[in-house]
Short mmCIF file of C-alpha atoms in Angstrom, two decimals:
data_model
loop_
_atom_site.label_atom_id
_atom_site.label_comp_id
_atom_site.label_asym_id
_atom_site.label_seq_id
_atom_site.Cartn_x
_atom_site.Cartn_y
_atom_site.Cartn_z
CA MET M 71 -72.25 41.33 -75.38
CA LYS M 72 -74.09 38.00 -75.00
CA ILE M 73 -74.54 36.90 -71.42
CA TYR M 74 -75.14 33.17 -70.87
CA THR M 75 -76.79 31.45 -68.08
CA ASP M 76 -74.78 28.51 -66.39
CA VAL M 77 -77.10 25.90 -68.13
CA GLU M 78 -76.77 27.54 -71.63
CA TYR M 79 -72.99 27.78 -71.20
CA VAL M 80 -72.47 24.25 -70.19
CA ARG M 81 -74.78 23.03 -72.97
CA LEU M 82 -72.82 25.09 -75.64
CA CYS M 83 -69.62 23.90 -74.29
CA GLU M 84 -70.70 20.35 -74.69
CA GLU M 85 -71.82 21.04 -78.24
CA THR M 86 -68.53 22.64 -79.25
CA LEU M 87 -66.24 20.11 -77.29
CA ALA M 88 -63.23 19.30 -79.41
CA TYR M 89 -61.72 16.81 -77.02
CA HIS M 90 -62.02 15.82 -73.31
CA GLN M 91 -59.64 13.73 -71.52
CA GLU M 92 -60.07 12.64 -67.89
CA GLU M 93 -58.07 10.80 -65.38
CA PHE M 94 -58.75 9.95 -61.72
CA ASN M 95 -56.50 9.62 -58.55
CA ILE M 96 -53.35 10.98 -60.11
CA ARG M 97 -50.58 12.34 -57.84
CA GLY M 98 -53.09 12.96 -54.99
CA PHE M 99 -55.50 14.81 -57.25
CA SER M 100 -59.04 13.27 -57.45
CA GLN M 101 -59.43 14.39 -60.92
CA VAL M 102 -57.22 15.59 -63.86
CA CYS M 103 -59.20 16.96 -66.80
CA LYS M 104 -57.98 18.31 -70.16
CA LEU M 105 -60.56 19.78 -72.74
CA LYS M 106 -61.21 22.24 -75.48
CA THR M 107 -64.32 24.14 -76.39
CA GLN M 108 -64.93 26.97 -78.68
CA TRP M 109 -64.34 29.31 -75.69
CA TYR M 110 -61.13 27.84 -74.12
CA GLU M 111 -58.59 25.24 -73.89
CA GLU M 112 -57.83 24.23 -70.36
CA GLN M 113 -56.24 21.79 -67.88
CA TYR M 114 -57.88 21.37 -64.58
CA HIS M 115 -56.67 19.52 -61.32
CA SER M 116 -58.92 19.03 -58.41
CA ALA M 117 -58.61 17.42 -54.98
CA LYS M 118 -61.64 16.65 -52.97
CA LYS M 119 -61.78 17.45 -49.22
CA PHE M 120 -58.74 16.81 -47.17
CA SER M 121 -58.95 15.92 -43.56
CA SER M 122 -58.85 19.63 -42.91
CA GLY M 123 -62.02 20.08 -44.95
CA ILE M 124 -60.29 22.11 -47.62
CA LYS M 125 -60.93 21.64 -51.37
CA LEU M 126 -58.11 22.27 -53.91
CA SER M 127 -58.35 23.16 -57.55
CA LEU M 128 -55.71 24.13 -60.08
CA LEU M 129 -56.77 25.76 -63.47
CA GLU M 130 -54.75 26.66 -66.58
CA ARG M 131 -56.96 28.12 -69.25
CA GLN M 132 -56.29 29.76 -72.68
CA MET M 133 -59.29 31.85 -73.53
CA LEU M 134 -60.22 31.49 -77.34
CA LEU M 135 -63.21 33.89 -77.13
CA ASP M 136 -64.78 36.35 -74.70
CA GLN M 137 -66.98 34.66 -72.10
CA HIS M 138 -69.74 36.26 -70.15
CA THR M 139 -71.83 33.96 -67.83
CA VAL M 140 -74.30 34.43 -65.01
CA SER M 141 -73.15 32.18 -62.15
CA ASN M 142 -75.12 31.34 -59.03
CA HIS M 143 -73.30 30.79 -55.74
CA ASP M 144 -76.05 28.74 -54.06
CA ASP M 145 -73.57 25.99 -53.01
CA PHE M 146 -70.77 28.28 -51.74
CA PRO M 147 -71.30 28.30 -47.86
CA ALA M 148 -67.40 28.31 -47.65
CA LEU M 149 -64.37 30.61 -47.42
CA THR M 150 -62.70 30.87 -50.70
CA ALA M 151 -59.01 31.78 -51.28
CA LYS M 152 -57.58 32.43 -54.84
CA PHE M 153 -54.03 32.93 -55.91
CA TYR M 154 -53.54 34.19 -59.51
CA LEU M 155 -50.19 33.31 -61.11
CA SER M 156 -51.51 34.73 -64.52
CA GLY M 157 -54.59 35.96 -66.05
CA TYR M 158 -57.62 38.29 -65.38
CA ASN M 159 -61.18 37.79 -64.23
CA SER M 160 -63.68 40.52 -64.09
CA VAL M 161 -66.97 40.34 -62.04
CA VAL M 162 -70.28 42.25 -61.89
CA CYS M 163 -72.34 41.62 -58.81
CA PRO M 164 -74.42 44.70 -57.61
CA GLY M 165 -76.43 44.96 -54.58
CA ILE M 166 -73.99 43.29 -52.08
CA ASP M 167 -73.08 45.26 -48.95
CA ASN M 168 -69.36 45.89 -48.48
CA VAL M 169 -68.53 44.38 -52.03
CA ALA M 170 -67.84 46.58 -55.06
CA SER M 171 -70.49 46.06 -57.81
CA GLU M 172 -67.79 45.72 -60.29
CA TYR M 173 -64.33 44.30 -59.40
CA ALA M 174 -61.40 42.29 -60.98
CA GLU M 175 -59.01 39.53 -59.90
CA GLN M 176 -55.80 39.57 -61.61
CA LYS M 177 -52.25 38.24 -62.05
CA GLY M 178 -50.02 38.46 -59.11
CA GLN M 179 -52.66 39.04 -56.50
CA SER M 180 -54.50 36.72 -53.85
CA TYR M 181 -58.08 37.19 -52.74
CA LEU M 182 -60.28 35.85 -49.92
CA PHE M 183 -64.16 35.92 -50.17
CA TYR M 184 -67.33 34.64 -48.57
CA LEU M 185 -70.07 35.01 -51.09
CA PRO M 186 -72.76 32.53 -50.60
CA ASP M 187 -76.32 32.80 -52.24
CA ILE M 188 -75.45 35.24 -54.79
CA LYS M 189 -75.75 35.87 -58.54
CA GLU M 190 -72.89 37.39 -60.47
CA ILE M 191 -71.75 37.83 -64.06
CA GLU M 192 -68.20 36.50 -64.56
CA GLN M 193 -66.17 37.80 -67.54
CA TYR M 194 -63.12 36.33 -69.19
CA TRP M 195 -61.36 37.75 -72.28
CA GLU M 196 -60.08 36.29 -75.45
CA GLY M 197 -56.36 35.81 -75.66
CA ASP M 198 -55.89 35.87 -71.85
CA TYR M 199 -53.98 32.94 -70.24
CA LEU M 200 -55.30 32.08 -66.83
CA GLN M 201 -53.24 30.20 -64.15
CA ARG M 202 -54.98 30.08 -60.72
CA LEU M 203 -55.10 28.02 -57.67
CA THR M 204 -58.44 28.11 -55.52
CA LEU M 205 -59.00 26.69 -52.05
CA ARG M 206 -62.50 26.22 -50.57
CA ILE M 207 -62.43 25.97 -46.73
CA ASP M 208 -65.26 24.77 -44.62
CA LEU M 209 -66.28 27.16 -41.87
CA ALA M 210 -65.85 24.36 -39.29
CA TYR M 211 -62.25 24.30 -40.11
CA ILE M 212 -62.00 27.99 -39.64
CA SER M 213 -63.84 27.60 -36.39
CA ASP M 214 -61.40 25.04 -35.12
CA LEU M 215 -58.48 27.15 -36.33
CA LEU M 216 -59.55 30.26 -34.50
CA GLY M 217 -60.06 28.26 -31.29
CA GLU M 218 -56.26 27.76 -31.28
CA LEU M 219 -55.31 31.42 -31.93
CA ASN M 220 -54.85 33.99 -29.22
CA THR M 221 -55.43 36.71 -31.86
CA ALA M 222 -57.52 36.14 -34.85
CA PRO M 223 -58.37 38.31 -37.83
CA LYS M 224 -61.80 40.00 -37.46
CA GLN M 225 -62.59 39.02 -41.14
CA LEU M 226 -62.34 35.28 -40.11
CA ARG M 227 -63.92 35.68 -36.60
CA ALA M 228 -67.06 37.01 -38.13
CA LEU M 229 -67.43 33.79 -40.05
CA VAL M 230 -67.77 31.72 -36.96
CA GLU M 231 -69.22 34.09 -34.41
CA ASN M 232 -72.31 34.98 -36.46
CA SER M 233 -75.17 32.62 -37.61
CA ASN M 234 -75.41 34.61 -40.73
CA PRO M 235 -71.87 35.89 -41.53
CA GLN M 236 -71.57 39.13 -43.68
CA GLN M 237 -70.50 38.62 -47.23
CA PHE M 238 -67.10 40.03 -48.27
CA HIS M 239 -64.54 40.02 -51.09
CA PHE M 240 -61.24 41.53 -50.71
CA ASN M 241 -57.64 41.52 -52.21
CA VAL M 242 -55.36 40.22 -49.57
CA GLY M 243 -52.27 41.41 -51.29
CA SER M 244 -49.44 40.25 -53.70
CA VAL M 245 -48.68 36.59 -54.40
CA THR M 246 -45.41 36.59 -52.57
CA PRO M 247 -42.24 34.67 -53.86
CA GLN M 248 -42.95 32.25 -51.05
CA MET M 249 -46.50 31.73 -52.12
CA ARG M 250 -45.55 31.31 -55.64
CA THR M 251 -43.04 28.67 -54.80
CA ILE M 252 -45.56 26.68 -52.88
CA VAL M 253 -48.04 26.98 -55.76
CA HIS M 254 -45.56 25.48 -58.19
CA GLN M 255 -44.78 22.68 -55.60
CA ILE M 256 -48.26 21.72 -55.45
CA TRP M 257 -48.62 21.82 -59.34
CA ASP M 258 -45.35 19.90 -60.08
CA HIS M 259 -44.85 17.58 -57.11
CA PRO M 260 -43.48 14.01 -57.76
CA TYR M 261 -45.47 11.95 -55.26
CA GLN M 262 -48.19 9.27 -55.59
CA GLY M 263 -50.94 7.76 -53.60
CA ALA M 264 -51.30 8.61 -49.79
CA ILE M 265 -47.95 10.39 -49.69
CA ALA M 266 -49.15 12.76 -52.42
CA ARG M 267 -52.39 13.52 -50.33
CA MET M 268 -50.33 14.24 -47.27
CA TYR M 269 -47.92 16.45 -49.29
CA LEU M 270 -50.73 18.40 -50.91
CA GLU M 271 -52.57 19.00 -47.73
CA ALA M 272 -49.48 20.17 -45.92
CA LYS M 273 -48.67 22.57 -48.66
CA VAL M 274 -52.22 23.90 -48.90
CA ILE M 275 -52.29 24.61 -45.18
CA LYS M 276 -48.92 26.37 -45.30
CA LEU M 277 -50.21 28.50 -48.28
CA LEU M 278 -53.22 29.53 -46.27
CA ALA M 279 -51.18 30.43 -43.20
CA ILE M 280 -49.05 32.76 -45.29
CA GLN M 281 -52.17 34.38 -46.82
CA PHE M 282 -53.87 34.68 -43.45
CA ALA M 283 -50.74 36.18 -41.85
CA PRO M 284 -51.29 39.77 -43.05
CA LEU M 285 -54.71 39.60 -41.41
CA ILE M 286 -53.64 38.82 -37.98
CA GLU M 287 -53.51 41.95 -35.75
CA PHE M 288 -50.12 42.64 -34.57
CA LYS M 289 -49.34 41.69 -31.11
CA PRO M 290 -48.13 44.56 -28.90
CA HIS M 291 -45.16 42.67 -27.54
CA ALA M 292 -44.10 41.78 -30.90
CA VAL M 293 -44.13 44.43 -33.75
CA ARG M 294 -45.95 47.26 -32.14
CA ALA M 295 -43.15 47.44 -29.59
CA THR M 296 -40.74 48.75 -32.11
CA LEU M 297 -42.79 49.74 -35.16
CA LYS M 298 -45.44 52.35 -35.33
CA ARG M 299 -48.55 51.94 -37.61
CA LYS M 300 -47.34 54.47 -39.88
CA SER M 301 -43.98 52.85 -40.30
CA ILE M 302 -45.62 49.56 -40.88
CA ASP M 303 -47.57 50.98 -43.75
CA CYS M 304 -44.41 52.63 -45.16
CA ILE M 305 -42.62 49.17 -45.22
CA TYR M 306 -45.41 47.49 -46.91
CA GLN M 307 -45.18 50.27 -49.48
CA ALA M 308 -41.33 49.65 -49.91
CA LYS M 309 -42.15 45.97 -50.33
CA ASN M 310 -44.70 46.77 -53.19
CA ILE M 311 -41.99 49.09 -54.90
CA LEU M 312 -39.45 46.22 -54.95
CA GLU M 313 -42.00 43.93 -56.55
CA THR M 314 -42.50 46.25 -59.54
CA GLN M 315 -38.81 47.18 -60.02
CA LEU M 316 -36.87 44.04 -60.20
CA GLU M 317 -34.58 44.98 -62.95
CA TYR M 318 -33.55 48.37 -61.62
CA PRO M 319 -34.53 48.40 -57.94
CA PRO M 320 -33.64 51.57 -55.80
CA SER M 321 -30.88 51.35 -53.21
CA ILE M 322 -31.96 50.86 -49.64
CA PHE M 323 -31.11 54.45 -49.02
CA GLU M 324 -33.23 55.45 -52.10
CA LEU M 325 -36.13 53.19 -50.99
CA ALA M 326 -36.19 54.44 -47.49
CA GLN M 327 -36.40 58.08 -48.85
CA GLN M 328 -39.21 57.09 -51.32
CA VAL M 329 -41.55 55.70 -48.50
CA GLY M 330 -40.56 58.15 -45.82
CA VAL M 331 -38.80 56.12 -43.17
CA SER M 332 -35.19 56.01 -42.07
CA GLU M 333 -32.94 53.38 -43.42
CA ARG M 334 -32.60 51.78 -40.00
CA THR M 335 -36.29 51.49 -39.52
CA LEU M 336 -36.67 50.04 -43.12
CA ARG M 337 -34.19 47.30 -42.48
CA ARG M 338 -35.57 46.45 -39.03
CA GLY M 339 -39.12 46.56 -40.36
CA PHE M 340 -38.32 43.93 -43.09
CA ARG M 341 -36.96 41.69 -40.61
CA GLU M 342 -39.80 41.96 -38.17
CA LEU M 343 -42.61 41.95 -40.71
CA PHE M 344 -41.31 39.56 -43.38
CA SER M 345 -38.51 37.48 -41.55
CA THR M 346 -36.00 38.35 -44.15
CA THR M 347 -33.67 41.19 -45.27
CA ILE M 348 -34.45 43.67 -48.01
CA VAL M 349 -31.76 42.14 -50.15
CA GLY M 350 -33.01 38.59 -49.27
CA TYR M 351 -36.56 39.55 -50.26
CA LEU M 352 -35.44 41.22 -53.44
CA THR M 353 -33.40 38.10 -54.46
CA SER M 354 -36.39 35.84 -53.93
CA LEU M 355 -38.54 38.06 -55.98
CA ARG M 356 -35.88 37.90 -58.82
CA MET M 357 -35.61 34.15 -58.67
CA GLU M 358 -39.42 33.53 -58.84
CA LYS M 359 -39.67 35.85 -61.87
CA ALA M 360 -36.60 34.01 -63.37
CA GLU M 361 -38.15 30.51 -62.86
CA GLU M 362 -41.45 31.78 -64.36
CA LEU M 363 -39.52 33.03 -67.46
CA LEU M 364 -37.32 30.03 -67.84
CA ARG M 365 -40.41 27.62 -67.81
CA GLU M 366 -41.96 29.77 -70.49
CA GLY M 367 -38.99 29.13 -72.69
CA LYS M 368 -39.14 32.32 -74.78
CA LEU M 369 -35.90 33.97 -73.66
CA SER M 370 -32.35 32.72 -73.20
CA ILE M 371 -30.79 32.36 -69.66
CA SER M 372 -28.66 35.43 -70.24
CA GLU M 373 -31.63 37.58 -71.42
CA ILE M 374 -33.64 36.33 -68.37
CA ALA M 375 -30.67 37.17 -65.92
CA ASN M 376 -30.50 40.64 -67.34
CA GLN M 377 -34.11 41.05 -67.03
CA VAL M 378 -34.21 40.30 -63.28
CA GLY M 379 -31.22 42.54 -62.66
CA TYR M 380 -28.14 40.21 -62.94
CA SER M 381 -25.40 41.45 -65.19
CA HIS M 382 -23.16 38.38 -64.30
CA LEU M 383 -24.44 35.06 -65.52
CA GLY M 384 -22.46 33.16 -62.82
CA ASN M 385 -24.09 35.11 -59.91
CA PHE M 386 -27.39 34.53 -61.48
CA SER M 387 -27.09 30.80 -61.71
CA THR M 388 -25.66 30.54 -58.08
CA ALA M 389 -28.57 32.45 -56.69
CA PHE M 390 -31.04 30.39 -58.73
CA LYS M 391 -29.51 27.10 -57.55
CA ARG M 392 -29.48 28.22 -53.94
CA GLN M 393 -33.17 29.12 -53.95
CA PHE M 394 -34.58 26.13 -56.11
CA GLY M 395 -31.85 23.47 -55.84
CA ILE M 396 -31.57 23.16 -59.67
CA THR M 397 -29.58 25.23 -62.20
CA PRO M 398 -31.46 27.41 -64.76
CA SER M 399 -30.59 25.07 -67.51
CA GLN M 400 -32.20 22.21 -65.62
CA CYS M 401 -35.21 24.40 -65.14
CA ILE M 402 -35.52 24.95 -68.90
CA THR M 403 -35.47 21.24 -69.51
CA GLY M 404 -38.29 20.72 -67.09
CA LYS M 405 -36.53 19.33 -63.96
CA LYS M 406 -38.67 19.93 -60.87
CA THR M 407 -37.57 22.41 -58.22
CA LEU M 408 -36.93 21.22 -54.70
#
């Protein structure tokens, strides 16, 4: 396995460049780039700092060869958030306290990390398709944000309370249907100019708020008043079960039995923790999966409906339009969701 330095890798990419197209100030993005090298073919969108101090990048990459490169994070004094819609990235970074020496970032998961001044080996694999949104957040913004919160996650407090914050990398959890919808809205929005920048920044901040929410300690007068810590863990387990069994999900009674809580506690917990019902959450999951499959264009509408658990095509179409504002047929033809 050949491992390249950043300098070697950039040079070899330039030498094997098949094409390189670049545009600037398009739909609120500072730069939109399409290119192909011997390693990959990709499309990249980036937006420089918003007024909040956040940087945004979107990456779609088809890997053509395995890639192993040594990366230096000398210029990363920022909190980084990643959202993977597709793809896989493995990392080797030994010798960092509280960070596994080898870890992976993968499809359907979101991550937060603070890893300045490190050296690591990044690995991507031939045939993989990567679709990822990355946010880099100035610590000054985190400091301002925490000043407005009565209860702040300890992971974020440490970044502004210490002059030399501890490095960390952790999986925040699944990319939820709500997150996925926001990512698609960022990718496909119809606006231009200053309005586009306003729209992108609003969506980026909303996405961060949803990602940060599980880190916030539960307030005693809110959730802990009615749910025990063990019950909360069980309800999150139920949420994960639904995410992996879209076609044939368990009934609410069966789900409650699987995770070890009463049906009443499960129903109440979903409302308190996720602001939705169990059925509402499952429907959103199914619709997000359906939209992804429709835009891939490999299956018919009826096949996709069956795959996400709908035997009646009319019910599927109604649920899809209710969530996205367009029909499944319009989605296939490329019409943007609301």
